[in-house]
Amino acid sequence: MAIDRFGRGINYMRISLTDRCNLRCVYCMPEDIVFRPSAEILQNDEILTLFRLFTDLGFNKYRLTGGEPTVRAGLVDLVREMCATPGVGEVSMTTNGLLLSRMAHPLAQAGLKRCNISIDTVDPERFKRITRWGDVEDVWAGIAAAEDAGLLPIKVNAVVVRGYNDGQDVVDLARLTLEHDWQVRFIEMMPFGDVAEFQRAQIVTEKELLATLEAACGPLNLLNSGRLDGEARLYQIPGARGKLGFISSVTEPFCAACNRARLTADGRLRLCLLREKEIDLMTPLRQGATPEDLKLIIREGIWKKPWGHGLSEEVIPLNRVMSEIGG
Ligand code: SAM
């Protein structure tokens, strides 16, 4: 397994398949965002080449993301090739779910293990306001299809934004776990690039959110004695079928346990979501670097992975917005 200079084993790669998205969520990107020309984005065979090198280096947990991964042409074939790679472990996906009603079954047949599906509110009007473009019914249809296709367990992601979905919306989302065996996860909004000012002004912290939920649902049970499940601290409404997760990278960073790296859609290895430094893999790949050369670049990059983010020292990554990195 690749390790960094702090002794952390890095085995989890999040791959952004595209910077494009069929939504324009207010906390993720500006509405008038300009996407990269496709020549500047990794082609499917290039993604597969890097994927196989990562797997050779001991990566065995993959998450496909974006932008919106389901808008990537050839996605099902790409997933099938990935899942057929010896040593691959688990391939899962984070998606807004809009296209899942028709893609969940083919993706499951291609080997995809499960999906995290983003839905920031169940209220149709407020869903449209926060995503700028979306119809929440499409997400419900996507979640139903994912369940039907066996992409389990279902995890639902919500970014909480003051003035958009921080009141009844989070309570309604949490109450979904009364009926459904889902993990509903609340994500603290992180600051990036051109959207950073809005993100920093409208953030709702885990502490505040917990108070809102407990006022509405009663005391929540802390699970696992507070130990993280992946990146989420888990709670449960007493008697609920599902669980609540809090992903609080801003106020409760979990950098010490970070085991991740990211591949951006334009072929850069991003070692920390919230640090600007990246390693260019696309240029050497296109210039004919050998697999051994590329593995050395990746291993050396991982070795230099930053200890953690610098938000508490006001260090904010400005070179990209979230949709370009992949969350
Ligand atoms: N389009 C897909 C989706 O909506 O899930 C995948 C990409 S999206 C960038 C991945 C995750 O990042 C989503 O759950 C999204 O809500 C979250 N996200 C986007 N911007 C964020 C921000 N500024 N802070 C925290 N999470 C964010």
XYZ file of C-alpha atoms and ligand atoms in Angstrom:
354
model
C 0.000 0.000 0.000
C 1.202 3.546 -0.698
C 2.062 5.380 2.512
C 2.680 9.023 3.272
C 5.481 10.507 5.340
C 3.251 10.483 8.427
C 2.814 6.720 8.167
C -0.769 6.826 6.955
C -1.680 4.021 4.548
C -3.448 5.571 1.552
C -5.754 3.061 -0.117
C -8.882 5.071 -0.987
C -9.034 6.904 -4.326
C -11.860 9.203 -5.322
C -11.961 9.647 -9.061
C -13.716 12.607 -10.626
C -15.004 11.389 -13.986
C -16.049 14.807 -15.234
C -16.238 18.410 -14.076
C -19.680 18.703 -15.730
C -22.900 18.504 -13.797
C -26.616 18.596 -14.552
C -27.236 20.738 -11.439
C -25.759 24.009 -10.222
C -25.971 23.674 -6.409
C -25.395 27.030 -4.733
C -22.789 25.603 -2.332
C -20.818 23.825 -5.035
C -20.301 26.038 -8.071
C -21.239 29.391 -9.597
C -24.262 29.226 -11.912
C -22.276 30.533 -14.876
C -19.419 28.047 -14.440
C -17.487 27.250 -17.629
C -16.471 23.594 -17.935
C -13.219 22.390 -19.421
C -13.038 21.384 -23.081
C -13.145 17.596 -23.357
C -9.578 17.447 -24.713
C -8.440 18.647 -21.290
C -10.302 15.848 -19.519
C -8.973 12.320 -19.113
C -10.343 9.956 -21.761
C -11.830 6.610 -20.673
C -8.722 4.612 -21.635
C -6.548 7.079 -19.701
C -8.740 6.752 -16.620
C -8.456 2.974 -16.860
C -4.682 3.103 -17.230
C -4.371 5.212 -14.075
C -6.966 3.096 -12.273
C -4.913 -0.054 -12.903
C -1.749 1.659 -11.680
C -3.530 2.774 -8.499
C -4.718 -0.799 -7.948
C -1.150 -2.100 -8.460
C -0.078 0.375 -5.776
C -2.561 -1.097 -3.298
C -5.588 1.165 -3.707
C -8.625 -1.039 -3.124
C -11.425 1.371 -2.368
C -12.712 3.643 -5.116
C -15.432 6.229 -5.322
C -16.506 7.688 -8.662
C -17.629 11.263 -8.438
C -17.606 14.541 -10.348
C -19.165 16.938 -11.401
C -21.867 14.396 -11.909
C -20.433 10.960 -12.743
C -23.623 9.722 -14.417
C -23.289 12.315 -17.219
C -19.969 10.789 -18.287
C -20.271 9.032 -21.658
C -19.453 5.323 -21.491
C -19.866 5.183 -17.707
C -21.284 1.656 -17.512
C -18.462 0.192 -19.625
C -15.931 2.113 -17.577
C -17.351 0.699 -14.342
C -17.378 -2.815 -15.810
C -13.683 -2.542 -16.764
C -12.789 -1.128 -13.376
C -14.615 -3.840 -11.482
C -12.933 -6.553 -13.555
C -9.461 -5.327 -12.516
C -7.769 -7.885 -10.240
C -7.336 -6.579 -6.686
C -9.827 -3.767 -7.161
C -11.822 -4.148 -3.937
C -14.873 -1.897 -3.890
C -16.066 0.642 -6.472
C -18.887 2.942 -5.384
C -20.264 6.291 -6.550
C -21.471 9.636 -5.287
C -24.262 11.023 -7.450
C -27.099 13.487 -7.397
C -29.312 10.564 -8.424
C -31.125 12.377 -11.254
C -30.212 9.748 -13.849
C -30.172 6.713 -11.583
C -33.698 5.601 -12.404
C -32.353 4.315 -15.715
C -28.706 3.726 -14.772
C -28.857 1.982 -11.386
C -29.486 -1.502 -12.778
C -26.837 -1.406 -15.543
C -24.333 0.040 -13.054
C -25.073 -2.685 -10.501
C -24.714 -5.338 -13.217
C -21.375 -3.802 -14.190
C -20.157 -4.332 -10.622
C -20.835 -1.040 -8.835
C -21.218 -1.778 -5.108
C -23.266 1.130 -3.820
C -24.226 4.776 -4.161
C -24.229 7.851 -1.987
C -27.038 10.039 -3.239
C -27.211 13.769 -2.593
C -30.517 15.325 -1.591
C -30.382 18.514 0.439
C -34.099 18.852 1.183
C -37.281 16.896 0.514
C -39.187 20.115 -0.209
C -39.584 20.511 -4.019
C -39.403 24.328 -4.014
C -36.407 24.527 -1.745
C -34.722 21.689 -3.651
C -35.013 23.767 -6.799
C -33.688 26.837 -4.999
C -30.607 25.071 -3.613
C -29.776 23.091 -6.772
C -30.910 25.979 -9.036
C -32.235 23.452 -11.602
C -33.321 20.202 -9.985
C -36.598 18.303 -9.617
C -36.587 16.357 -6.350
C -38.908 13.700 -7.862
C -36.030 12.568 -10.071
C -33.916 11.961 -6.980
C -36.657 9.906 -5.302
C -36.921 7.805 -8.458
C -33.132 7.414 -8.451
C -33.046 6.286 -4.818
C -35.824 3.763 -5.458
C -33.942 2.375 -8.466
C -30.692 2.147 -6.498
C -32.444 0.179 -3.753
C -34.117 -2.063 -6.295
C -30.769 -2.715 -7.993
C -29.162 -3.681 -4.669
C -26.781 -0.705 -4.486
C -26.881 -0.954 -0.694
C -26.668 0.406 1.903
C -28.171 3.663 0.683
C -26.388 6.702 2.033
C -28.002 10.072 1.528
C -25.850 13.219 1.568
C -27.088 16.676 2.499
C -24.954 19.808 2.665
C -26.538 22.160 5.187
C -26.696 25.805 4.127
C -28.002 28.572 6.364
C -31.124 30.148 4.927
C -31.628 27.316 2.413
C -32.176 24.029 4.279
C -31.149 24.495 7.905
C -34.618 24.395 9.512
C -37.480 21.952 8.924
C -35.553 20.527 5.950
C -32.891 18.849 8.094
C -35.549 17.541 10.470
C -37.506 16.036 7.558
C -34.332 14.486 6.181
C -33.419 13.020 9.575
C -36.929 11.590 9.943
C -36.460 9.599 6.731
C -34.438 7.209 8.902
C -37.554 6.373 10.940
C -38.913 4.442 7.945
C -35.851 3.657 5.894
C -32.710 1.734 6.681
C -30.591 4.527 5.203
C -27.698 6.555 6.539
C -28.683 10.209 6.199
C -25.483 12.245 6.370
C -25.218 15.952 7.053
C -22.115 17.564 5.588
C -20.574 20.785 6.853
C -20.091 23.142 3.952
C -16.430 23.619 3.000
C -15.010 26.738 1.344
C -13.495 26.670 -2.171
C -12.500 29.169 -4.826
C -15.034 31.709 -6.051
C -17.785 30.357 -3.775
C -15.723 30.558 -0.549
C -17.228 33.785 0.767
C -20.792 32.426 0.520
C -19.744 29.072 1.968
C -18.033 30.629 4.978
C -20.954 32.955 5.693
C -23.679 30.291 5.409
C -22.052 27.301 7.103
C -24.079 25.404 9.726
C -21.837 23.533 12.151
C -22.407 20.019 13.482
C -23.028 21.462 16.958
C -25.767 23.763 15.732
C -27.335 21.094 13.573
C -27.368 18.586 16.397
C -29.191 21.137 18.573
C -31.810 21.683 15.833
C -32.358 17.954 15.399
C -32.517 17.188 19.114
C -35.015 20.012 19.654
C -37.284 18.379 17.057
C -36.602 14.648 17.481
C -35.514 14.372 21.128
C -32.055 13.250 22.308
C -30.168 11.266 19.670
C -28.184 8.149 20.541
C -24.472 8.437 19.769
C -23.271 5.226 18.079
C -19.838 3.512 18.109
C -18.929 5.654 21.168
C -18.364 8.506 18.728
C -15.772 6.638 16.618
C -16.074 7.627 12.972
C -17.623 5.345 10.383
C -15.497 6.399 7.402
C -15.769 10.145 7.764
C -19.128 10.230 9.581
C -19.943 10.407 13.284
C -23.081 8.314 13.697
C -26.230 8.977 15.700
C -29.659 7.437 15.718
C -33.124 8.692 16.526
C -34.330 6.230 19.200
C -36.289 3.455 17.471
C -35.275 4.520 13.939
C -34.398 1.938 11.273
C -31.631 4.036 9.772
C -28.810 6.192 11.102
C -27.706 9.791 10.969
C -24.141 10.732 10.034
C -22.334 14.006 10.603
C -19.414 14.798 8.332
C -17.805 17.772 9.952
C -14.557 18.432 8.130
C -14.592 22.110 9.092
C -15.206 22.053 12.858
C -14.120 18.461 13.659
C -11.431 17.610 11.093
C -10.526 13.945 10.720
C -7.235 14.519 8.876
C -5.218 12.223 11.179
C -7.179 9.243 9.885
C -7.243 10.347 6.245
C -6.566 7.463 3.854
C -7.571 9.243 0.641
C -6.271 10.721 -2.515
C -8.241 12.171 -5.400
C -7.867 12.127 -9.159
C -9.381 15.210 -10.790
C -11.150 14.974 -14.140
C -8.194 16.739 -15.754
C -5.760 14.149 -14.466
C -4.261 15.750 -11.367
C -3.606 13.834 -8.181
C -5.023 15.965 -5.377
C -3.570 14.905 -2.053
C -5.877 16.880 0.230
C -9.334 18.110 -0.719
C -8.691 21.449 0.963
C -5.099 22.098 -0.173
C -4.271 23.466 -3.597
C -1.209 21.330 -4.313
C -1.694 18.754 -7.070
C 0.499 16.377 -9.062
C 0.010 16.355 -12.809
C -0.450 12.791 -14.097
C -2.104 13.630 -17.413
C 0.930 15.309 -19.002
C 3.387 12.448 -18.368
C 0.684 9.941 -19.336
C 0.126 11.714 -22.666
C 3.864 12.097 -23.207
C 4.332 8.336 -23.038
C 5.645 7.813 -19.504
C 5.997 4.111 -18.688
C 3.790 2.475 -16.033
C 6.828 2.339 -13.737
C 7.505 6.092 -14.242
C 3.884 6.887 -13.451
C 3.830 4.676 -10.373
C 6.920 6.449 -9.085
C 5.259 9.857 -9.590
C 2.148 8.646 -7.772
C 4.106 7.063 -4.906
C 6.217 10.190 -4.444
C 3.089 12.358 -4.548
C 1.367 10.270 -1.904
C 4.484 10.413 0.265
C 4.180 14.214 0.299
C 0.459 14.233 1.151
C -0.165 17.188 3.492
C -0.927 16.401 7.106
C -4.306 18.121 6.917
C -6.226 21.165 5.895
C -5.516 24.680 7.078
C -8.999 26.126 7.501
C -8.345 27.085 11.131
C -5.396 29.206 9.887
C -7.626 30.732 7.198
C -5.941 28.746 4.414
C -8.642 28.227 1.779
C -8.068 26.457 -1.521
C -8.741 28.931 -4.313
C -7.625 27.092 -7.431
C -10.799 25.056 -7.933
C -14.406 24.773 -6.815
C -15.750 21.513 -5.393
C -17.327 20.269 -8.621
C -13.881 20.257 -10.264
C -12.243 18.215 -7.515
C -14.942 15.698 -6.863
C -15.854 15.862 -3.190
N -22.743 15.374 -8.396
C -22.537 14.391 -7.384
C -23.414 14.680 -6.186
O -24.187 15.615 -6.230
O -23.334 13.929 -5.218
C -21.084 14.145 -7.000
C -20.175 15.313 -6.863
S -20.498 16.344 -5.484
C -19.184 17.499 -5.634
C -20.024 15.304 -4.141
C -20.560 15.705 -2.795
O -19.950 16.912 -2.415
C -22.051 15.927 -2.755
O -22.618 15.225 -1.671
C -22.166 17.415 -2.548
O -23.329 17.736 -1.846
C -20.904 17.712 -1.767
N -20.456 19.101 -1.816
C -20.440 19.931 -2.861
N -19.943 21.140 -2.522
C -19.632 21.066 -1.210
C -19.063 21.968 -0.265
N -18.722 23.197 -0.607
N -18.859 21.539 0.998
C -19.208 20.274 1.352
N -19.730 19.374 0.518
C -19.953 19.764 -0.754
